[in-house]
Short mmCIF file of N, CA and C in Angstrom, two decimals:
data_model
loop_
_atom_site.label_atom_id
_atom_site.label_comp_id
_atom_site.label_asym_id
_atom_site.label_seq_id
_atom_site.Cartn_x
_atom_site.Cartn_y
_atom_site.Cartn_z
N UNK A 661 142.10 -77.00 -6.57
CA UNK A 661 143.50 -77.30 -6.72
C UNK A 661 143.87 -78.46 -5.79
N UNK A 662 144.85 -79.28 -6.25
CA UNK A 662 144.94 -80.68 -5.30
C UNK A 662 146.19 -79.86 -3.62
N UNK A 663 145.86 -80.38 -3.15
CA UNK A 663 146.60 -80.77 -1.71
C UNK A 663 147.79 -81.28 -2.14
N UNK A 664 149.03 -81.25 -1.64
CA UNK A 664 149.89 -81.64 -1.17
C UNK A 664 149.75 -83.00 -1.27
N UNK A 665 149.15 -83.95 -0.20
CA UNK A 665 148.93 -85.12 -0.16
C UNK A 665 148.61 -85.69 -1.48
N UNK A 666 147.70 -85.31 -2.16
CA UNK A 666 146.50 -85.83 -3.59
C UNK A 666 147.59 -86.10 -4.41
N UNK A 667 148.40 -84.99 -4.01
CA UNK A 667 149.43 -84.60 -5.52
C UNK A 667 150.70 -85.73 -5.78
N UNK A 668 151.05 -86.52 -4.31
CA UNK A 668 151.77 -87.51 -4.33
C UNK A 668 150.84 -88.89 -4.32
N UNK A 669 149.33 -88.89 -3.78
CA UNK A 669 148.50 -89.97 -3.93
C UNK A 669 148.33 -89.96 -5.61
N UNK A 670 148.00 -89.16 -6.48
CA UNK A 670 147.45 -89.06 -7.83
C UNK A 670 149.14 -89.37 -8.68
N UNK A 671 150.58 -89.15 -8.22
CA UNK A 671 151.40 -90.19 -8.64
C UNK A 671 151.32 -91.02 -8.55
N UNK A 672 151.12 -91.82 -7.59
CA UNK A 672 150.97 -93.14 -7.09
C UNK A 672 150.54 -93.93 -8.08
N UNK A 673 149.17 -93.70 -8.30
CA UNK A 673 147.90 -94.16 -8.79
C UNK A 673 148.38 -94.08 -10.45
N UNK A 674 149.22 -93.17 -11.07
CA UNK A 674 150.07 -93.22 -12.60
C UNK A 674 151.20 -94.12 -12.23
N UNK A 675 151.79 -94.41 -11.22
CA UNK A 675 152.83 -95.25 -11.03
C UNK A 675 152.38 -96.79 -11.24
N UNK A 676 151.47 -97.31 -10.38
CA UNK A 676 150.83 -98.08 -10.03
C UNK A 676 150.29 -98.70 -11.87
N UNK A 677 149.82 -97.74 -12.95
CA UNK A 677 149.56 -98.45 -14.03
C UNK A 677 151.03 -98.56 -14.73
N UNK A 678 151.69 -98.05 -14.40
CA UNK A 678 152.96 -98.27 -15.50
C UNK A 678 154.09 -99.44 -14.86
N UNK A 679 154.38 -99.59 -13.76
CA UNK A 679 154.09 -101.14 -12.71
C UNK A 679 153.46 -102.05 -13.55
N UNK A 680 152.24 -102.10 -13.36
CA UNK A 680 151.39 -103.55 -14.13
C UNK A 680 151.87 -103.20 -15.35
N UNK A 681 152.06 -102.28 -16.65
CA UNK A 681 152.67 -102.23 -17.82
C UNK A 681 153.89 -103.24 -17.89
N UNK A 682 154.81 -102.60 -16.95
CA UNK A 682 156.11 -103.38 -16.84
C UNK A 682 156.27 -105.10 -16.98
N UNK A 683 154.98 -105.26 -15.93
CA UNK A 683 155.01 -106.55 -15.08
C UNK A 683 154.60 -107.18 -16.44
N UNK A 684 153.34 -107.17 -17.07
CA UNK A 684 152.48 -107.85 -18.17
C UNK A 684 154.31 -107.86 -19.57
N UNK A 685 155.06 -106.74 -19.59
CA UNK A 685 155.69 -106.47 -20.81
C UNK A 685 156.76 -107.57 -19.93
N UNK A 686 157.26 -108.06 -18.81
CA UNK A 686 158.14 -109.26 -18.74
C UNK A 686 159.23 -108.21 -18.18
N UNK A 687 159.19 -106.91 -18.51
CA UNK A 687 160.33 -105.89 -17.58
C UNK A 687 160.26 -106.29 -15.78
N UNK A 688 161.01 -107.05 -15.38
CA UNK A 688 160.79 -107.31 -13.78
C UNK A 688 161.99 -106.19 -13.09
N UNK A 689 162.76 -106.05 -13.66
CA UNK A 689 164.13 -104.54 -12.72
C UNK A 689 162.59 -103.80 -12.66
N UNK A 690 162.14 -103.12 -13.92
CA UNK A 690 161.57 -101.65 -14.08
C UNK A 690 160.45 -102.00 -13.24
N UNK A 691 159.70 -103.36 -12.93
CA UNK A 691 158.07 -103.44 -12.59
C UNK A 691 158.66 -102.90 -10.44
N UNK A 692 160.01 -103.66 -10.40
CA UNK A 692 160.46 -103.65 -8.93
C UNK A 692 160.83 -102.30 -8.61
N UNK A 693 161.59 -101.64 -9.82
CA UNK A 693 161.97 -100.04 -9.69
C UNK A 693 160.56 -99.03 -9.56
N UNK A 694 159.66 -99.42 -10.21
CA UNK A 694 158.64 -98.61 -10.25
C UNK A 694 158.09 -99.11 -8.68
N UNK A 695 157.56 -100.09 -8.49
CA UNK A 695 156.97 -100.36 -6.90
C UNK A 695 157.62 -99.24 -6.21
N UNK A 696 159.10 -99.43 -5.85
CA UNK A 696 159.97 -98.60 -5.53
C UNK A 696 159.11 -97.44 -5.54
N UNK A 697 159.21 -96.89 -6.34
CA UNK A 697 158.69 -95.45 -6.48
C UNK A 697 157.04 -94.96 -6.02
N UNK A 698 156.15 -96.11 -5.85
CA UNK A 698 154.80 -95.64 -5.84
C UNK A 698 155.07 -95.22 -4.34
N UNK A 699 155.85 -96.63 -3.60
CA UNK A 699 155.99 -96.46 -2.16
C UNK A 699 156.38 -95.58 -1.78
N UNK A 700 157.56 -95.34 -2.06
CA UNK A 700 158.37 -93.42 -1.87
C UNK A 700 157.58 -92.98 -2.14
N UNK A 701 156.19 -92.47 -2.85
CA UNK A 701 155.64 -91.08 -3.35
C UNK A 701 154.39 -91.27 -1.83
N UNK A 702 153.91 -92.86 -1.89
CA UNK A 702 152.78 -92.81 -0.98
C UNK A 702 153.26 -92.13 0.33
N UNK A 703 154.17 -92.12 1.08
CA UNK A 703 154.92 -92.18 1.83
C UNK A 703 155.20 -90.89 2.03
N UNK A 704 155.48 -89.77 0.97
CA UNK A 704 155.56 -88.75 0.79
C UNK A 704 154.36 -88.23 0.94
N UNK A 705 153.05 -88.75 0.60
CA UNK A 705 152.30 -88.13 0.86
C UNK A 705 151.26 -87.76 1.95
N UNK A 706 152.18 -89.07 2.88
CA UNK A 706 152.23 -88.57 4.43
C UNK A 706 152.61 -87.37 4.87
N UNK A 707 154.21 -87.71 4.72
CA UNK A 707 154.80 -86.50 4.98
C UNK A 707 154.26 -84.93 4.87
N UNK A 708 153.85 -85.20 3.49
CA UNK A 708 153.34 -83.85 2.89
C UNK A 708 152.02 -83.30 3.65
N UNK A 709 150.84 -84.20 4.09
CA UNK A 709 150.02 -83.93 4.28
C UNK A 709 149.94 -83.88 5.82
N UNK A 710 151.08 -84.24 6.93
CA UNK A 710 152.00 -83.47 8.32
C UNK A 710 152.54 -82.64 8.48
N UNK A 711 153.41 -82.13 7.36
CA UNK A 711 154.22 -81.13 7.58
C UNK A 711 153.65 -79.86 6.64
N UNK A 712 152.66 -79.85 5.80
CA UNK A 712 152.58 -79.04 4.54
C UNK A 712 153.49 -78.39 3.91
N UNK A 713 154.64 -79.31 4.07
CA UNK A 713 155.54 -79.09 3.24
C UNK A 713 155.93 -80.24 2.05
N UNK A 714 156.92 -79.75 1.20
CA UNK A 714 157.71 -80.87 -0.21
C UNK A 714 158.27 -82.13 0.57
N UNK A 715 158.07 -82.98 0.60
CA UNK A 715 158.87 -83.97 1.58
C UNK A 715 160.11 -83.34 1.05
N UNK A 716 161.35 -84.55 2.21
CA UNK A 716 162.93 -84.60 1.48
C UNK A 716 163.12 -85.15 0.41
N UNK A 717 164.20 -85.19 -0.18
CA UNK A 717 164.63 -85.84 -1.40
C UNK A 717 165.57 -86.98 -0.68
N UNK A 718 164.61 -88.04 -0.30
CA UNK A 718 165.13 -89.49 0.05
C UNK A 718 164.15 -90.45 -0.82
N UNK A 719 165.76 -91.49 -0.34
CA UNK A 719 164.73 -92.49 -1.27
C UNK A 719 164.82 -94.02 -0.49
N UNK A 720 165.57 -93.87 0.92
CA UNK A 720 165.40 -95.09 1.65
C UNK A 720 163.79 -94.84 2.03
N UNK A 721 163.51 -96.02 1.80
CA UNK A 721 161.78 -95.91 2.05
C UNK A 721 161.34 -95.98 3.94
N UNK A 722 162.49 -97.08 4.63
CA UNK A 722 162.48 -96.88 6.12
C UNK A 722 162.42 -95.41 6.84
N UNK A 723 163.50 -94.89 6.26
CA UNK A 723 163.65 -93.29 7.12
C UNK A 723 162.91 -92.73 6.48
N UNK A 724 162.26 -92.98 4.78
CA UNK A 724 161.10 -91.60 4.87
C UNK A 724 159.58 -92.07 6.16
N UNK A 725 159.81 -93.42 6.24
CA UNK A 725 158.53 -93.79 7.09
C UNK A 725 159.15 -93.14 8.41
N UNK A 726 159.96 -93.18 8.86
CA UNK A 726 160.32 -92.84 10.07
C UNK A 726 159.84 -91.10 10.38
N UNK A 727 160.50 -90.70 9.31
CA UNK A 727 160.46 -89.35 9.07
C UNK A 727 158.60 -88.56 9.00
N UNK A 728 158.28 -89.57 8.26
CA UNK A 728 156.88 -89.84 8.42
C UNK A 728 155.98 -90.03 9.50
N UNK A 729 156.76 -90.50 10.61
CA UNK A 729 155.96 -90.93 11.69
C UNK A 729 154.95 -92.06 12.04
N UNK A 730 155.28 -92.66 10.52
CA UNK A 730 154.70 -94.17 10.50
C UNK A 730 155.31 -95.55 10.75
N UNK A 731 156.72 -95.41 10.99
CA UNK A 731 157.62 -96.77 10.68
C UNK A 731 156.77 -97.73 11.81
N UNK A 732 156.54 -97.08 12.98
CA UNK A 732 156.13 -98.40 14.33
C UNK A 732 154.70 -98.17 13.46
N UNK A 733 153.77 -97.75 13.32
CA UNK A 733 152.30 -98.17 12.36
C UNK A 733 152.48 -99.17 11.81
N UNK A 734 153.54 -99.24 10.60
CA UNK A 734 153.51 -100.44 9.64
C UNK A 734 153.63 -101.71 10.55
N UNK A 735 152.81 -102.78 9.66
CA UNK A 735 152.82 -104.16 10.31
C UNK A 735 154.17 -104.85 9.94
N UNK A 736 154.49 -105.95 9.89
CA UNK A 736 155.70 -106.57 9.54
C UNK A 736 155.90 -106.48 8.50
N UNK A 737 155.00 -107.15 7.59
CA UNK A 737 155.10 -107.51 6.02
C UNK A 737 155.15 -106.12 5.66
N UNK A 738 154.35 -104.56 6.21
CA UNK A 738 154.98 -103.40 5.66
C UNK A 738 156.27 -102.97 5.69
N UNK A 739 156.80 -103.41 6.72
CA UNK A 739 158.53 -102.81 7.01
C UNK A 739 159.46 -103.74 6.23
N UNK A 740 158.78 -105.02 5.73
CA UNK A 740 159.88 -105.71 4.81
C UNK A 740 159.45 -105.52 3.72
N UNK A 741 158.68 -104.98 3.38
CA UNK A 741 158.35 -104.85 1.77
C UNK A 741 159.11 -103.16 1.60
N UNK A 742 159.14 -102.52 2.82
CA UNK A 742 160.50 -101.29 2.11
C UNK A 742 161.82 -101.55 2.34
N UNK A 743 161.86 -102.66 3.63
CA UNK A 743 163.42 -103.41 3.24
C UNK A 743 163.51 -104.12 1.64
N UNK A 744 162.94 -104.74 1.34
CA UNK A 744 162.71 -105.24 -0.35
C UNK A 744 163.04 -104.10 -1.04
N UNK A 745 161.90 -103.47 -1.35
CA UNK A 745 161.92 -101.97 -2.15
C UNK A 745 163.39 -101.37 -1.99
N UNK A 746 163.50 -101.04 -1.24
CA UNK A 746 164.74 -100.47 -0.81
C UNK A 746 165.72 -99.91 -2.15
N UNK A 747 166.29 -101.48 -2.10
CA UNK A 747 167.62 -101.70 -2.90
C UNK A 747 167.49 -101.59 -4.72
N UNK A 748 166.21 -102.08 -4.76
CA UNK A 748 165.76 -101.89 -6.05
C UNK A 748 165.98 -100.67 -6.75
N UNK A 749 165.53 -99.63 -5.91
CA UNK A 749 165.75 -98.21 -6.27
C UNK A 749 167.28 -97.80 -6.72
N UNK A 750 168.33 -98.63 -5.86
CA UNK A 750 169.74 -98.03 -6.55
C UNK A 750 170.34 -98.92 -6.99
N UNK A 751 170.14 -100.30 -6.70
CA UNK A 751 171.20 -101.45 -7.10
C UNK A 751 170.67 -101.79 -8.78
N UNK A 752 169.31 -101.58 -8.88
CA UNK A 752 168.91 -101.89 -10.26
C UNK A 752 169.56 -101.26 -11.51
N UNK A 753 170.14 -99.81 -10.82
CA UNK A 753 170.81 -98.91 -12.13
C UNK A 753 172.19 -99.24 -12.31
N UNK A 754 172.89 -100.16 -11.51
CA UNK A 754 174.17 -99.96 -12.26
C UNK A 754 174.74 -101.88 -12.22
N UNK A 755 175.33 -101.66 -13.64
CA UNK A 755 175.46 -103.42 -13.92
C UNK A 755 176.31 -103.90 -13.05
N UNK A 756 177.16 -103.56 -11.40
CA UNK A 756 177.35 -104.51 -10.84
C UNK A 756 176.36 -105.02 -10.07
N UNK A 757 175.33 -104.64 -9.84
CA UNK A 757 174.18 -104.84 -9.49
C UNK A 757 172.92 -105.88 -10.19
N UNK A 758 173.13 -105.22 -11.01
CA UNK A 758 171.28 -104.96 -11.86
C UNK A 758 171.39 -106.93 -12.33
N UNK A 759 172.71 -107.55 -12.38
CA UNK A 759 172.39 -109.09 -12.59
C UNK A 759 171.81 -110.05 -11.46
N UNK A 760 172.62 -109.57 -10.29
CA UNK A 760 172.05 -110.05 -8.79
C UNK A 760 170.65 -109.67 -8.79
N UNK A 761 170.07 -108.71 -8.79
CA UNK A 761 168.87 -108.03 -8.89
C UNK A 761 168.00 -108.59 -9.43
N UNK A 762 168.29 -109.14 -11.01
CA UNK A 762 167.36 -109.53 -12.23
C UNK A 762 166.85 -111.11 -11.81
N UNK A 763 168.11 -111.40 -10.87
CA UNK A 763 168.00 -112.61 -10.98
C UNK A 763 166.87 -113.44 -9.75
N UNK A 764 166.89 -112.30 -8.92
CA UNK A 764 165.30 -112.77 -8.21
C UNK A 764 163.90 -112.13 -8.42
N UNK A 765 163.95 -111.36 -9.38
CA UNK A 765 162.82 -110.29 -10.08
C UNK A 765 162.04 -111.48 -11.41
N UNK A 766 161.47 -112.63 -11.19
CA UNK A 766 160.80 -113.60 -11.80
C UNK A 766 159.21 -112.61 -12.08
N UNK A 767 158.69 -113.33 -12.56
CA UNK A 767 157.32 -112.57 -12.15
C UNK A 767 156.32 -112.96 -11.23
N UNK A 768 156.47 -113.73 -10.48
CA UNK A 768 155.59 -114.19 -10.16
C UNK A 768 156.05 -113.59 -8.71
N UNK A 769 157.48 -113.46 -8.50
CA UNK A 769 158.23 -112.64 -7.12
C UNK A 769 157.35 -111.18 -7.50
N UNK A 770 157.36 -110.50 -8.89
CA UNK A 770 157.24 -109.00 -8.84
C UNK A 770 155.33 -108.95 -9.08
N UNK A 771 154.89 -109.84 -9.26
CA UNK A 771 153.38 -110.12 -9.16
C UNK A 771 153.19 -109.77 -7.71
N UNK A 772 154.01 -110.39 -6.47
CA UNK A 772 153.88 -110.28 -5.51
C UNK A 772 154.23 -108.98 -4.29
N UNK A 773 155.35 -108.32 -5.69
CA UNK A 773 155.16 -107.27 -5.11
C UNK A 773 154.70 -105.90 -5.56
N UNK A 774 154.18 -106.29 -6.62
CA UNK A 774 152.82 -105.13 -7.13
C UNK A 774 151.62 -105.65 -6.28
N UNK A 775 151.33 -106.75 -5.81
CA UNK A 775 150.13 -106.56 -4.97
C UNK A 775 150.21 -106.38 -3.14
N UNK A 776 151.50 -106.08 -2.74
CA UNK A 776 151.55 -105.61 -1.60
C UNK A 776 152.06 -104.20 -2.02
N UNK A 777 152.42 -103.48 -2.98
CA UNK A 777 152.67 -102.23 -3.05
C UNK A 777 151.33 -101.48 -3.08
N UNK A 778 150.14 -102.16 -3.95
CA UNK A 778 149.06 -101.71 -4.15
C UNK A 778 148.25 -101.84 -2.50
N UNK A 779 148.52 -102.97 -2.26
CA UNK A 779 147.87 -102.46 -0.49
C UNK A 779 148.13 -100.96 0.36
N UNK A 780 150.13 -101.20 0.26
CA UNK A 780 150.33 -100.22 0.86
C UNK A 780 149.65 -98.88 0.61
N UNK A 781 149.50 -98.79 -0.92
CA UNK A 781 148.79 -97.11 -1.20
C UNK A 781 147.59 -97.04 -0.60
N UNK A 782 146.98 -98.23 -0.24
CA UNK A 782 144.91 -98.66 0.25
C UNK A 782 145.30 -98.47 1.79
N UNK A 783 146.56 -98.75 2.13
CA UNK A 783 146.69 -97.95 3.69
C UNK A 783 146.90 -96.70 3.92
N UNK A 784 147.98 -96.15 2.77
CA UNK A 784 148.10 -94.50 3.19
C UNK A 784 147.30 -93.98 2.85
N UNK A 785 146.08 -94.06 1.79
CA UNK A 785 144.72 -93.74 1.43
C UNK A 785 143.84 -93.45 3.23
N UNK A 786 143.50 -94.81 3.20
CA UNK A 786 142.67 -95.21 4.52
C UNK A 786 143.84 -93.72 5.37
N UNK A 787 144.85 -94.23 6.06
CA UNK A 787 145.28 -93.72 6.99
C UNK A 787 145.12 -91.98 6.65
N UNK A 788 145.53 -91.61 5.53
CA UNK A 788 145.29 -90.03 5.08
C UNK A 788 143.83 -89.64 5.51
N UNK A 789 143.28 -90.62 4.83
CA UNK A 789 141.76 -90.31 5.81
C UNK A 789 141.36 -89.64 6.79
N UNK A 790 142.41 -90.14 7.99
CA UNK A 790 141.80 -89.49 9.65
C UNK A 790 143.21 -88.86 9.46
N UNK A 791 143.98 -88.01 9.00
CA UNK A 791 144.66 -87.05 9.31
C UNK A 791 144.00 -85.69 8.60
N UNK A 792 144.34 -84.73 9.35
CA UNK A 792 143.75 -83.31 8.78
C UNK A 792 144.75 -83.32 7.34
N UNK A 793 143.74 -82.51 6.39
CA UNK A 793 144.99 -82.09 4.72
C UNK A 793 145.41 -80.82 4.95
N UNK A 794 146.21 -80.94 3.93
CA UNK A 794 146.80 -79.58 3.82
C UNK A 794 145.98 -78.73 2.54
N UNK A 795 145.71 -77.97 2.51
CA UNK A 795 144.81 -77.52 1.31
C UNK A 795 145.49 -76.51 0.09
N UNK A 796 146.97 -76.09 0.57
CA UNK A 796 148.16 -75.75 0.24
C UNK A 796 148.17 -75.77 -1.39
N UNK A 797 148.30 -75.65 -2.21
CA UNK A 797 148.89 -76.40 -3.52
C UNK A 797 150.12 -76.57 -3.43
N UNK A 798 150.85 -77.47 -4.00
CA UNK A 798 152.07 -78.04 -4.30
C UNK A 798 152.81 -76.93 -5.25
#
């Protein structure tokens, strides 16, 4: 049965193909909304695999790192890529938003940030590594 951790790493990893779906189909809100989301789940699966518990139901990606116990870990380019992420997650859903939004979501911006989202999961991977799991099921 998966761990706690696996169970938000093995989202990730379904997030992560429907991301590149987005990105290749010219969807740049959904390719930035989805990043959004792999990061929250990786992130969670810190959490999960510290506390052996459900993470919270947040979706600022800073305080789940905080909450996490990773925010001072991350390097620079990690703490601005969940300042980025961030806003995507709520400003993308509603149209006073979602035009400001669209309008720096090019692809070649959301190329760039499917391949630092995909790092980030190759760090909480690595980093899950040297933490003990939880063996728990979800």
């Amino acid at each position: 049965m998966l761990n706690k951790a696996e169970y938000w790493l093995g989202l990730c990893d379904n997030d992560l193909k429907a991301a590149k779906a987005m990105l290749e189909a010219n969807q740049f809100l959904w390719t930035g909304f989805i990043c959004h989301l792999v990061v929250e789940k990786a992130i969670k699966a810190i959490i999960a695999s510290k506390t052996c518990e459900i993470p919270p139901r947040l979706h600022k990606l800073s305080r789940l790192a905080e909450i996490g116990d990773i925010y001072d870990e991350l390097d620079k380019d990690q703490q601005e890529l969940l300042d980025i992420l961030t806003p995507l997650q709520i400003e993308g859903r509603y149209p006073e938003y979602k035009e400001k939004v669209s309008a720096k979501l090019t692809k070649s911006y959301c190329r760039q940030l499917l391949t630092h989202t995909e790092e980030f999961v190759c760090w909480t991977k690595q980093r899950l590594g040297s933490l003990p799991q939880n063996t728990q099921a979800e």
